[in-house]
Tab-separated table of C-alpha atoms in Angstrom:
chain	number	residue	atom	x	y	z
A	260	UNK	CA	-19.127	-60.762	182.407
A	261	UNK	CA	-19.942	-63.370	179.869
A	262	UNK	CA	-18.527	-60.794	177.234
A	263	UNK	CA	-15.358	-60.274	179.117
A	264	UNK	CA	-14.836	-63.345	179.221
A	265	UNK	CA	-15.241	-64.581	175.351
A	266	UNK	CA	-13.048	-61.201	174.379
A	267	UNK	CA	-10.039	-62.774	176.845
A	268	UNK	CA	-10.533	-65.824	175.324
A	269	UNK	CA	-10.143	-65.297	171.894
A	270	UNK	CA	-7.481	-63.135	172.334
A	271	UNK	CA	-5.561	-65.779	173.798
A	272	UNK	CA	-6.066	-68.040	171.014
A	273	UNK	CA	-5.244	-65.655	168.949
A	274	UNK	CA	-1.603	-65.106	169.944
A	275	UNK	CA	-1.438	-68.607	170.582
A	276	UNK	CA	-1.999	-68.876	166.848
A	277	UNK	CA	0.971	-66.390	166.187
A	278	UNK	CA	3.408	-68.230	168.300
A	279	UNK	CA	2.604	-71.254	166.670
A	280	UNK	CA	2.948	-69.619	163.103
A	281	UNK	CA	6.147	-67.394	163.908
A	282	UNK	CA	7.472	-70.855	165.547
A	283	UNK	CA	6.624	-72.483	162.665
A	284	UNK	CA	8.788	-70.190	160.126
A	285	UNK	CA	12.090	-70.382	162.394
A	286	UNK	CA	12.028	-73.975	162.338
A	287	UNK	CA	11.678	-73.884	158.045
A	288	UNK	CA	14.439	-71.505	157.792
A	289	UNK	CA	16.631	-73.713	160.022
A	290	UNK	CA	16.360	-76.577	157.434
A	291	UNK	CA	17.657	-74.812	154.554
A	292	UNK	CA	21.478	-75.412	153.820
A	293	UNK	CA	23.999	-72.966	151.924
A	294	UNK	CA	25.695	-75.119	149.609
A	295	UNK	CA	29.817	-74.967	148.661
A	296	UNK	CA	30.527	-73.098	145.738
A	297	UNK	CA	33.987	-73.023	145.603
A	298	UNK	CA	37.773	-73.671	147.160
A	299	UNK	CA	40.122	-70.788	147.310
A	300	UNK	CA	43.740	-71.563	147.776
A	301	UNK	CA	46.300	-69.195	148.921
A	302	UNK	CA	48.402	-67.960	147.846
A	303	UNK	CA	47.107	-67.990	144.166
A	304	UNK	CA	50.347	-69.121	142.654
A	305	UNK	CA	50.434	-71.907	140.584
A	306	UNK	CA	52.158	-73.417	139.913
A	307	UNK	CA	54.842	-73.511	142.972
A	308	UNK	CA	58.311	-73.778	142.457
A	309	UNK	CA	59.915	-75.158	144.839
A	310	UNK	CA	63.375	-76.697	145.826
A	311	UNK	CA	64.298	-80.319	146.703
A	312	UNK	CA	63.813	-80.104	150.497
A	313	UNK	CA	61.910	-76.300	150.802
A	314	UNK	CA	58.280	-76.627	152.606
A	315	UNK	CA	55.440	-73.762	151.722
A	316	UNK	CA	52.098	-73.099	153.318
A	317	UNK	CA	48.600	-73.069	151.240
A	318	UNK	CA	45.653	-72.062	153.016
A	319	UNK	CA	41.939	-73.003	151.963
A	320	UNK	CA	38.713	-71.388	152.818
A	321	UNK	CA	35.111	-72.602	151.526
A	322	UNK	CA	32.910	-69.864	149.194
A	323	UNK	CA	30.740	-69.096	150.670
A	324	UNK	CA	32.382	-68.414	153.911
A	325	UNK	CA	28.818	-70.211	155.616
A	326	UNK	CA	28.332	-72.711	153.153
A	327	UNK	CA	27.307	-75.827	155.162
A	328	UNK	CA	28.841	-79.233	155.454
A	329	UNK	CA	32.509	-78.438	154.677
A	330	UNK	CA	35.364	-80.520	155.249
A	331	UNK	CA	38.486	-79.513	153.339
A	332	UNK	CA	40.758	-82.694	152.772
A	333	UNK	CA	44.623	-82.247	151.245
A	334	UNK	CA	45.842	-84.760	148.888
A	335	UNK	CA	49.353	-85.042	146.977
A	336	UNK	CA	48.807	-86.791	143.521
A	337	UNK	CA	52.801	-87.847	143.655
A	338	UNK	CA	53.785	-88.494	147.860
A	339	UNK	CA	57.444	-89.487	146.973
A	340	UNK	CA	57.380	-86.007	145.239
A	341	UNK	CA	55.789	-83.420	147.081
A	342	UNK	CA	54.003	-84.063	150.561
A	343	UNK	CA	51.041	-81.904	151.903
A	344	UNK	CA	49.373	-81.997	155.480
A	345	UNK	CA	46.266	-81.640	156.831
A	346	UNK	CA	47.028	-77.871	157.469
A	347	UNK	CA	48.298	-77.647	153.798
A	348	UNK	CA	51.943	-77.533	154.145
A	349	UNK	CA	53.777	-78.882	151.421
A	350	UNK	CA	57.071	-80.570	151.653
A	351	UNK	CA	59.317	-80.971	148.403
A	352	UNK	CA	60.789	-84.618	148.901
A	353	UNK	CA	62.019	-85.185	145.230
A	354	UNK	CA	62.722	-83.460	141.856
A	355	UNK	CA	59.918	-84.097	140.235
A	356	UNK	CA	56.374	-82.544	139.712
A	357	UNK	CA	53.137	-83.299	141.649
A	358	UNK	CA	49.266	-81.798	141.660
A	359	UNK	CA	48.634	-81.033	145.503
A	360	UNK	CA	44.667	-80.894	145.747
A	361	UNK	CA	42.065	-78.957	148.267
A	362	UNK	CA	38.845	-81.147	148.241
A	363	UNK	CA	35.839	-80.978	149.956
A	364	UNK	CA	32.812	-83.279	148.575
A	365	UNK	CA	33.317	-82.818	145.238
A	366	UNK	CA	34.563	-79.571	145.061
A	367	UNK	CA	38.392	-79.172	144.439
A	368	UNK	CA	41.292	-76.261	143.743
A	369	UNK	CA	44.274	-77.365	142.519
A	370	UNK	CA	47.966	-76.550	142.523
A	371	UNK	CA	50.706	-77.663	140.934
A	372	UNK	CA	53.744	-78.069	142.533
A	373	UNK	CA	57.553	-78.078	140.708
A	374	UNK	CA	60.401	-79.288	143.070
A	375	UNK	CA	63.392	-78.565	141.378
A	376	UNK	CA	67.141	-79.449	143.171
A	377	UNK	CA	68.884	-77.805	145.923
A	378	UNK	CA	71.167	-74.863	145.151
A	379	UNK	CA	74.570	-75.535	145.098
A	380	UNK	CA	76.311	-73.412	147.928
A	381	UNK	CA	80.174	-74.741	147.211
A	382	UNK	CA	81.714	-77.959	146.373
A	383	UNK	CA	85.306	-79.855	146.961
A	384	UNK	CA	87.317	-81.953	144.250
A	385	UNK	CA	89.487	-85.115	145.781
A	386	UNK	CA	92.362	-85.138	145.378
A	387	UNK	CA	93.134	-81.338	144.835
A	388	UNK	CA	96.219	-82.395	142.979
A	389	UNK	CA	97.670	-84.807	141.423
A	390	UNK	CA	101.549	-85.430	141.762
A	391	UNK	CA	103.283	-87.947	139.217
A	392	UNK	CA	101.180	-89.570	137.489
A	393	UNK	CA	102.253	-92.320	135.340
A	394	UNK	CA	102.003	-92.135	131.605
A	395	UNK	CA	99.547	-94.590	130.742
A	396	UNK	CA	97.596	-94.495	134.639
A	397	UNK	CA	94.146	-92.972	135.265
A	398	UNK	CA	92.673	-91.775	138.417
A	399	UNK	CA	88.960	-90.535	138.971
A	400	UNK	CA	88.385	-87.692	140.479
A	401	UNK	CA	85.589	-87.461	142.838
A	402	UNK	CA	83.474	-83.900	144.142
A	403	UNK	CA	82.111	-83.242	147.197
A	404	UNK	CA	78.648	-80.937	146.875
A	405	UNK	CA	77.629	-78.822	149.808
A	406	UNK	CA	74.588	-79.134	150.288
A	407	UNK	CA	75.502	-83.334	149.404
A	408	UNK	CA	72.093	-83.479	147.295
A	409	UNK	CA	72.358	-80.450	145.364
A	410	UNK	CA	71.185	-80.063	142.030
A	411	UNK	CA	73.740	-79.701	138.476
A	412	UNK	CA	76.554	-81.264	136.975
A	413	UNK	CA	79.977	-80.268	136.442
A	414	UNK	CA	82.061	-79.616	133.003
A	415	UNK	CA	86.090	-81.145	133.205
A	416	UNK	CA	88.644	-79.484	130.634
A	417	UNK	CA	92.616	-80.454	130.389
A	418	UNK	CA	94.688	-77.355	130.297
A	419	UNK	CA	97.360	-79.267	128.001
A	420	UNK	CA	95.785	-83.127	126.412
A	421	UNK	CA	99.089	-83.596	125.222
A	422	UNK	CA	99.987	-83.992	129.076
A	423	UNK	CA	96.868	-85.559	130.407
A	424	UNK	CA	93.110	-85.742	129.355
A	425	UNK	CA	90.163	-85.717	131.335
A	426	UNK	CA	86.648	-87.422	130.852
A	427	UNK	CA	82.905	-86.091	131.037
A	428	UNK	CA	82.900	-87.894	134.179
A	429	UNK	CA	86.019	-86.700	135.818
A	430	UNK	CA	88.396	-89.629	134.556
A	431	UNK	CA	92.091	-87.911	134.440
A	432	UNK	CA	94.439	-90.221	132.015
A	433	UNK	CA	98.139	-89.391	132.107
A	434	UNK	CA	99.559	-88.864	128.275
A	435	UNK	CA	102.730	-86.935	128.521
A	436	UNK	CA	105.457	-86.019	130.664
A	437	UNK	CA	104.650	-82.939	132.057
A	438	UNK	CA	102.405	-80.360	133.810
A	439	UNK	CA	99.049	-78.693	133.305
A	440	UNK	CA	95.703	-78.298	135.378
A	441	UNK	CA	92.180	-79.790	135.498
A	442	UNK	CA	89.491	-77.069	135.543
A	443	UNK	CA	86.306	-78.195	137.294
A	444	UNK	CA	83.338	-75.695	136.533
A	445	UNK	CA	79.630	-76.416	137.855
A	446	UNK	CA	76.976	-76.092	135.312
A	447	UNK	CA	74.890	-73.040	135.422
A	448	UNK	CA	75.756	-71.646	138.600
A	449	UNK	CA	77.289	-68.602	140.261
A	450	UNK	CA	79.811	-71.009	142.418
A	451	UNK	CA	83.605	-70.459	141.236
A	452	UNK	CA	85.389	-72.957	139.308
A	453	UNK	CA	88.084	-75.009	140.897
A	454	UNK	CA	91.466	-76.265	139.448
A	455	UNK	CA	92.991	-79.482	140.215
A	456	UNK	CA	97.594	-79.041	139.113
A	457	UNK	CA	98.401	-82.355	137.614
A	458	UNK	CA	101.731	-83.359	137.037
A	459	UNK	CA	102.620	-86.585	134.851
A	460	UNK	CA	106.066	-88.729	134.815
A	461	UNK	CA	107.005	-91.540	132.077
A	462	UNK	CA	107.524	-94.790	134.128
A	463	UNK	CA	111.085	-96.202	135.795
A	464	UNK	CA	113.406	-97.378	133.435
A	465	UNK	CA	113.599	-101.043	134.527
A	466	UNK	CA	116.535	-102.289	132.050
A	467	UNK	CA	117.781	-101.386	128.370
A	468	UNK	CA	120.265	-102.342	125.695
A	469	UNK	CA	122.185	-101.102	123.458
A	470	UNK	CA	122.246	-101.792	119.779
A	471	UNK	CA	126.009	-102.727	118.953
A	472	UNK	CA	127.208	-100.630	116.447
A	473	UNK	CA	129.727	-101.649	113.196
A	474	UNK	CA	131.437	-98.159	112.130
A	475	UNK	CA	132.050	-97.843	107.861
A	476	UNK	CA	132.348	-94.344	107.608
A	477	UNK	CA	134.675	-91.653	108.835
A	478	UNK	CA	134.416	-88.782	110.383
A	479	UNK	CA	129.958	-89.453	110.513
A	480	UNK	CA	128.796	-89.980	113.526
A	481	UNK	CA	126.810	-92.772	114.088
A	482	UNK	CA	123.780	-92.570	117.483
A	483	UNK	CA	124.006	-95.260	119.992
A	484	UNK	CA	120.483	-97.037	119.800
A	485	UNK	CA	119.014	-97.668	123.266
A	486	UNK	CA	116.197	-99.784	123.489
A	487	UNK	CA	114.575	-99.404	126.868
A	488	UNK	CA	111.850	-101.731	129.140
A	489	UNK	CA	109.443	-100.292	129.474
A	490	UNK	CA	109.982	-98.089	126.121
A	491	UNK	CA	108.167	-95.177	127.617
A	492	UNK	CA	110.710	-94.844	130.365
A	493	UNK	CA	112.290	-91.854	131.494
A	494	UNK	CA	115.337	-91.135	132.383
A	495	UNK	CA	118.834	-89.773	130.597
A	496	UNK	CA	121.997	-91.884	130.064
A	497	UNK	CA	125.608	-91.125	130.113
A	498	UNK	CA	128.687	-92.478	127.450
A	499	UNK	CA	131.702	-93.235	128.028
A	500	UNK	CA	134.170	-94.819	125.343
A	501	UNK	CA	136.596	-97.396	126.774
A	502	UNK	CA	139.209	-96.849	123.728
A	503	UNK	CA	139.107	-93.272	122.678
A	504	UNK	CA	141.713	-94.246	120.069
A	505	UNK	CA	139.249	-96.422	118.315
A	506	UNK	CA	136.160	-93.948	118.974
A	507	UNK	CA	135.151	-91.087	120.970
A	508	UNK	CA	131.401	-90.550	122.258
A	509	UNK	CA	129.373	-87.396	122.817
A	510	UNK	CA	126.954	-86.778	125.766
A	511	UNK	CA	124.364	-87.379	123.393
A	512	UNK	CA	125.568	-90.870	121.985
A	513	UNK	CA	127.071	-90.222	118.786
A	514	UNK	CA	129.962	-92.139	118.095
A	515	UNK	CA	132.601	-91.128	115.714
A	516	UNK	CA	135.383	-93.322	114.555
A	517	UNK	CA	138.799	-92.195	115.048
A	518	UNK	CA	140.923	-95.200	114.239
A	519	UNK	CA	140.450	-99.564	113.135
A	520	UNK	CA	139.103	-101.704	116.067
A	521	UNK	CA	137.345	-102.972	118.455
A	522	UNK	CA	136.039	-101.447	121.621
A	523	UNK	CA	132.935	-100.675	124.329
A	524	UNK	CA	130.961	-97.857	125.294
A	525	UNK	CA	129.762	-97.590	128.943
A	526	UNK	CA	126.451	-96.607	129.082
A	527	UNK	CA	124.781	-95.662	132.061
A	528	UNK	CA	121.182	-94.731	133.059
A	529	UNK	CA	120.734	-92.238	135.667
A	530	UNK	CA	118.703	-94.398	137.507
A	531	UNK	CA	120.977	-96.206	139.848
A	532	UNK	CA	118.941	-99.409	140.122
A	533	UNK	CA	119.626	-100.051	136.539
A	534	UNK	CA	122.804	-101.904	135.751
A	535	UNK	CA	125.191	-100.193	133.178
A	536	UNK	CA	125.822	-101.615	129.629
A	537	UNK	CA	128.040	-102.025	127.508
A	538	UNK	CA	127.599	-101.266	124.086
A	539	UNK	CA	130.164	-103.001	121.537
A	540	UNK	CA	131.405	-101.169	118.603
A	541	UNK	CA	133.399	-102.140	115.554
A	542	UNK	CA	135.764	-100.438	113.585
A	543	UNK	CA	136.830	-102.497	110.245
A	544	UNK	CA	135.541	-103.675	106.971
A	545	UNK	CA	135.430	-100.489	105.538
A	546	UNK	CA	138.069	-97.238	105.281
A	547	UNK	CA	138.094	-94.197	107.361
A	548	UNK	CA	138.429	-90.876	106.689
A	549	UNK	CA	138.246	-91.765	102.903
A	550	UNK	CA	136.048	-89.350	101.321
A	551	UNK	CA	134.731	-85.493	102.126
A	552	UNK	CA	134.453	-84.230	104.704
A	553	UNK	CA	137.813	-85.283	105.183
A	554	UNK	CA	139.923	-84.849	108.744
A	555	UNK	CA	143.569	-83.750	108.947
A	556	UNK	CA	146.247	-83.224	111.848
A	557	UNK	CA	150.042	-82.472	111.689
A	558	UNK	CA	150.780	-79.002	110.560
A	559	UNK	CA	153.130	-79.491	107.459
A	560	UNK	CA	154.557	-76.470	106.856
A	561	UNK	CA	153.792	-73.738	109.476
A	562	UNK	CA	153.941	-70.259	107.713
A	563	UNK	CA	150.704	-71.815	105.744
A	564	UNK	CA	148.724	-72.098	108.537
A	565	UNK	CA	146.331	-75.439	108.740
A	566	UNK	CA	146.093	-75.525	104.962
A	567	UNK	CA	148.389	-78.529	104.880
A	568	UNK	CA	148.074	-81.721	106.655
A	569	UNK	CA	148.522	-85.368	107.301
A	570	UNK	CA	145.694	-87.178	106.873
A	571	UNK	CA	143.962	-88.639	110.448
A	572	UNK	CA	143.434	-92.508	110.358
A	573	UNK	CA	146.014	-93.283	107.386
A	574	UNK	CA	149.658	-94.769	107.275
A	575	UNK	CA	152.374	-92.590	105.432
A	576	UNK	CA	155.857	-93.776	105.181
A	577	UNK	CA	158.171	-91.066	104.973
A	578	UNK	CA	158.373	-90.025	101.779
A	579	UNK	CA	154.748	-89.227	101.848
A	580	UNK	CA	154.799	-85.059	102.390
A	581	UNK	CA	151.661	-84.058	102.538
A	582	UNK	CA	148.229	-85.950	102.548
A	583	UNK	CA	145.928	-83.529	102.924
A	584	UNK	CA	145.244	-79.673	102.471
A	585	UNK	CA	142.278	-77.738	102.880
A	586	UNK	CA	141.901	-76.226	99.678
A	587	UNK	CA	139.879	-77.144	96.882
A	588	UNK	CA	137.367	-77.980	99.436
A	589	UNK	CA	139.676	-80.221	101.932
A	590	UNK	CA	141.047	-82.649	99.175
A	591	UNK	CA	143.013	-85.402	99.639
A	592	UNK	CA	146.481	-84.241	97.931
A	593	UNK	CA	149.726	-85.550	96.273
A	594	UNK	CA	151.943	-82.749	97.192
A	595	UNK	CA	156.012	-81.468	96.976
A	596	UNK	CA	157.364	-77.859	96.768
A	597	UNK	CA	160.857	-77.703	97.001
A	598	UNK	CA	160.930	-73.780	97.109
A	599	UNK	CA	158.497	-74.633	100.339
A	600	UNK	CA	161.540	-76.843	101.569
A	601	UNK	CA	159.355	-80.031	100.656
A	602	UNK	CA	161.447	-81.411	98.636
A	603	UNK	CA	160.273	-84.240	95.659
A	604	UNK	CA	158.163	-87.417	96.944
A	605	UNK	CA	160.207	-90.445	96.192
A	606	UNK	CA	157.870	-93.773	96.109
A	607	UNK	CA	155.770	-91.965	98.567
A	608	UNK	CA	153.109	-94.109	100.819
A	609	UNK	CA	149.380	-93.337	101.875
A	610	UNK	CA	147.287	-96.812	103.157
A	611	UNK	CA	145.627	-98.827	105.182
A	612	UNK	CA	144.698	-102.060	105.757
A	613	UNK	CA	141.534	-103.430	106.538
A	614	UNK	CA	140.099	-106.739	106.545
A	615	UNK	CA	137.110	-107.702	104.330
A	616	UNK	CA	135.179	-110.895	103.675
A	617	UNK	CA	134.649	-113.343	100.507
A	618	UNK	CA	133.928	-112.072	97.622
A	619	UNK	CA	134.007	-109.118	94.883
A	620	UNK	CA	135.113	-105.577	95.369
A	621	UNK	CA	135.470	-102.270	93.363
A	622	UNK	CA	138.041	-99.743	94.452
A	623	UNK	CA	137.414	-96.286	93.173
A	624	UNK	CA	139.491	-93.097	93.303
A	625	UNK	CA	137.311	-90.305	92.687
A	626	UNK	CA	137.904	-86.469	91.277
A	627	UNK	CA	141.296	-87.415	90.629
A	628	UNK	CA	142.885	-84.444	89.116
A	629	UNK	CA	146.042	-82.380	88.321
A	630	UNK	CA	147.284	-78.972	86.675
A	631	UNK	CA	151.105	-80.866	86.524
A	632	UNK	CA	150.299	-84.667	86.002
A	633	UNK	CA	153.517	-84.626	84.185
A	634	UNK	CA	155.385	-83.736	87.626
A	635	UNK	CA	153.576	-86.324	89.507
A	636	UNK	CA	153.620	-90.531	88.877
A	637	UNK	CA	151.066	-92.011	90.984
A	638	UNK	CA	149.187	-95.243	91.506
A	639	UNK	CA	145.427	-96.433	93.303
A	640	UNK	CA	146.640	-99.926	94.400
A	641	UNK	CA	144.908	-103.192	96.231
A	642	UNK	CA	147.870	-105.667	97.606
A	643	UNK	CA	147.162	-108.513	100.571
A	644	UNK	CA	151.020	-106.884	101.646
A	645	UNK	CA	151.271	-105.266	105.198
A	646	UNK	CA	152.411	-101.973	102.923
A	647	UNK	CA	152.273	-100.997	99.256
A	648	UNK	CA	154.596	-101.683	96.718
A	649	UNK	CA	157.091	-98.971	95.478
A	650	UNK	CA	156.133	-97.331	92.121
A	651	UNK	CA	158.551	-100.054	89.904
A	652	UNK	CA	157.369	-103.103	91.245
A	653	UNK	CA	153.407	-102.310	91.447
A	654	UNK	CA	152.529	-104.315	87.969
A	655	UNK	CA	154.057	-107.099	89.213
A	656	UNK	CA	153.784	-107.902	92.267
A	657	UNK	CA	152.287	-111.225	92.663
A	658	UNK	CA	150.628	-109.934	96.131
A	659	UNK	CA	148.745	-106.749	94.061
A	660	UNK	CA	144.965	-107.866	93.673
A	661	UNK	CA	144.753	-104.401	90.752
A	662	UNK	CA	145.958	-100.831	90.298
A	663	UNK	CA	145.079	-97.856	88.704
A	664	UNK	CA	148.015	-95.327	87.234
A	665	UNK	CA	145.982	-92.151	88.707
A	666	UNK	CA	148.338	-90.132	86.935
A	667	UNK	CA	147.404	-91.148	83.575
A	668	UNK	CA	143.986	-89.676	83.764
A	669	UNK	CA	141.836	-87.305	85.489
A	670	UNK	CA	138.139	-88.378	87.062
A	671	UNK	CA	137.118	-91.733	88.086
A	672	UNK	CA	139.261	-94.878	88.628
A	673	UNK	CA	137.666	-98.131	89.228
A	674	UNK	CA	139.806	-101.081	90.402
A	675	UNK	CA	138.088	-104.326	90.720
A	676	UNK	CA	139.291	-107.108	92.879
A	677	UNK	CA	138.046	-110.461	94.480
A	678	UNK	CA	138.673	-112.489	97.327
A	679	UNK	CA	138.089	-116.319	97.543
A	680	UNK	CA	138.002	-115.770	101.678
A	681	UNK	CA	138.170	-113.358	104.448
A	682	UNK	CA	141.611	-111.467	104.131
A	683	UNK	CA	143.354	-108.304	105.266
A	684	UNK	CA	144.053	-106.303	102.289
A	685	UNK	CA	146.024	-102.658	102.082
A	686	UNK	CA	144.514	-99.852	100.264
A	687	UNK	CA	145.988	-96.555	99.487
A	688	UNK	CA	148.595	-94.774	97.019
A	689	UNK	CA	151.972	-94.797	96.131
A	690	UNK	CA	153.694	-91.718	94.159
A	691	UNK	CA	156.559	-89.630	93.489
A	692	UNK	CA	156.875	-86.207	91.942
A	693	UNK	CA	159.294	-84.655	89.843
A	694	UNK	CA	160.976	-81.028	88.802
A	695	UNK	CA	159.250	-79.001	86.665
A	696	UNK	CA	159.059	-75.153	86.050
A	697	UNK	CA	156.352	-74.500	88.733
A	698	UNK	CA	156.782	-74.111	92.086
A	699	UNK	CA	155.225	-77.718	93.472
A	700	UNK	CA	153.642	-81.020	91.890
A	701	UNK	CA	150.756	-81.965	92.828
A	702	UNK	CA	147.352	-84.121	92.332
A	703	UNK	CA	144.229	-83.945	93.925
A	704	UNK	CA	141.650	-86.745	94.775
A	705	UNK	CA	138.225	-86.370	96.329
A	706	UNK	CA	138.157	-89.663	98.026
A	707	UNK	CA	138.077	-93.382	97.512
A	708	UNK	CA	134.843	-95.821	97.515
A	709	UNK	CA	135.359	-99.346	98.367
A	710	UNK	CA	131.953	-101.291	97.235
A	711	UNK	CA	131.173	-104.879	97.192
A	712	UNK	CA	128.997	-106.703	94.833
């Protein structure tokens, strides 16, 4: 009984013993911790590249999977950059780069995040064209991106920059009159260029005048001068001579002298705001139609064509014949052919009178020349007379101011004269021919010169 007893007993205590052991091992193992190793972030790319306004998920799990005491935190190193929240989704605020971090304790993963700008989809330019612009004006043109904050610049080239240029920044200057385009291209991307038609106008003629013009020389036309305000301005003008005796005008503005005196020429801008001017011009001081290229009219003897003429702009009296022919390279001539029913030149006149000013002249008769000088008696004379002299009373003359006996010699004849105040002189040749065995008399001059000192 006593045994049974004991046996139970201790047997008891025994497993009592166990419990308490095995108890005492659970409770050790529960106060050992498995300590962090690592972070891994996923994806594993890194860095991220992302654009302005894209968001992208990272995920984060401890290693071990059971280590103990984890608490992932997610921090941006540059907010106004890239964003990240507590579930690890990053935001791209701003070009720009930023480390986005995965911490728990000291443990940490990394990433580095790249925001880069939006794409550009498409993009407008104001004003799509560009209609009369002044020479001389600028105007900006501006460009709308879709999206508004995307990313790259744009390149600006002139078709034409003698028409209008065009800065880096879009800055159109007008240069020219005319047209050409403005090609707007964004920088490295696949979005098609645009171009922008300009067109450029010189400015409204406000007002203008017009250079008065004193005419020496016949038979070369002389161009109206315009001087316009502003000078730049546009515009085309019309002439009209208001003595076509005096001058005639071309629709370009060259004048060309047809007889002595004074008259206008109407000139007109096509702008109808602008009053019309007129231009004086002079005719004097000077001869016309004096040297080559000489001008002729009057048909002398018909069954010869045009070859002989009278000379356009001179007095003859009429003994003169003929003035003029167009051989020997249009020559002024001294001319009678009585087998051509011309019959001999008796004191024979060719002037005209002009009026000069104070002081000294020369007269010169130039390539004066003749195969029959011995059938011809001619004189180069200066007299302050309304006409010349005849032949016998032209070396003495009290009214003569010099001569030349053009007959005497072939070449150059220089007469030099002086007046003591402004005077109207006549200039010009007196002749008369004579029988011979040819057919006709004749002398030839190239012209006269009338120089002052």
């Amino acid at each position: 009984m006593y045994h049974q007893s004991f046996l139970s007993k201790t047997v008891a205590a025994g497993a009592l013993a166990i419990a308490l052991f095995l108890a005492g091992c659970d409770k050790k193992d529960e106060d050992v911790k498995v300590a962090l190793k690592s972070i891994i972030v996923t994806p594993a790319t890194n860095p991220v590249s992302l654009a302005k306004g894209d968001t992208y998920q990272l995920t984060a799990k401890p290693d071990p999977a059971d280590a103990a005491d984890v608490n992932i935190q997610w921090t941006s190193s540059a907010p106004d950059i890239a964003t990240v929240s507590d579930a690890g989704l990053i935001l791209a605020v701003e070009v720009g780069s930023a480390i986005v971090t995965a911490s728990s304790g000291s443990i940490k993963s990394t990433v580095i995040v790249d925001v880069s700008p939006k794409a550009l989809i498409s993009f407008e330019v104001s004003p799509t064209r560009i209609d009369n612009l002044i020479v001389g004006e600028d105007l900006l043109l501006a460009v709308t991106k879709t999206p508004a904050d995307a990313g790259g610049s744009f390149t600006f080239v002139s078709g034409n920059t003698n028409v209008a240029t065009v800065s880096d920044e879009g800055l159109v200057r007008a240069v020219g009159a005319g047209s050409t385009e403005i090609t707007v291209t964004p920088a490295g991307s696949n979005v098609a260029a645009k171009t922008v038609p300009v067109t450029v106008a010189l400015p409204a003629l406000i007002s203008f005048t017009v250079t008065p013009l004193n005419l020496k020389e016949f038979g070369v036309p002389a161009q109206l001068e315009i001087v316009k305000t502003p000078d730049i301005a546009g515009g085309s003008f019309t002439y009209e001579s208001n003595d076509a005796e005096v001058v005639t005008v071309s629709e370009a503005g060259l004048v060309t002298i047809v007889g002595k005196g004074s008259t206008t020429i109407t000139v007109t801008s096509d702008n109808i705001n602008v009053t019309p001017v007129q231009a004086p011009v002079t005719v004097g001081d000077a001869l016309v139609n004096a040297k080559r290229p000489f001008q002729g009219e009057n048909v002398i003897i018909p069954a010869l064509g045009e070859r002989m003429q009278q000379l356009v702009g001179w007095t003859h009296n009429p003994s003169w014949l003929v003035s003029y022919t167009t051989d020997n390279s249009t020559s002024m001539i001294i001319f009678s052919a009585p087998a051509w029913s011309l019959s001999h030149a008796d004191n024979g006149k060719v002037y005209q009178t002009v009026t000069l000013q104070s002081g000294s002249y020369t007269l010169a008769f130039v390539g004066v020349g003749s195969p029959n000088n011995s059938s011809v008696e001619a004189y180069g004379v200066i007299t302050t007379a309304e006409t010349l002299p005849d032949l016998a009373e032209v070396t003495t003359d009290s009214r003569v101011l010099g001569y030349s006996e053009l007959s005497a010699a072939s070449g150059r004849h220089e007469i030099p004269f002086t007046l003591s105040g402004a005077s109207s002189v006549t200039i010009g040749w007196v002749y008369s021919t004579f029988d011979n065995a040819d057919i006709w008399s004749n002398m030839y001059m190239d012209g006269m010169e009338l120089t002052k000192e």
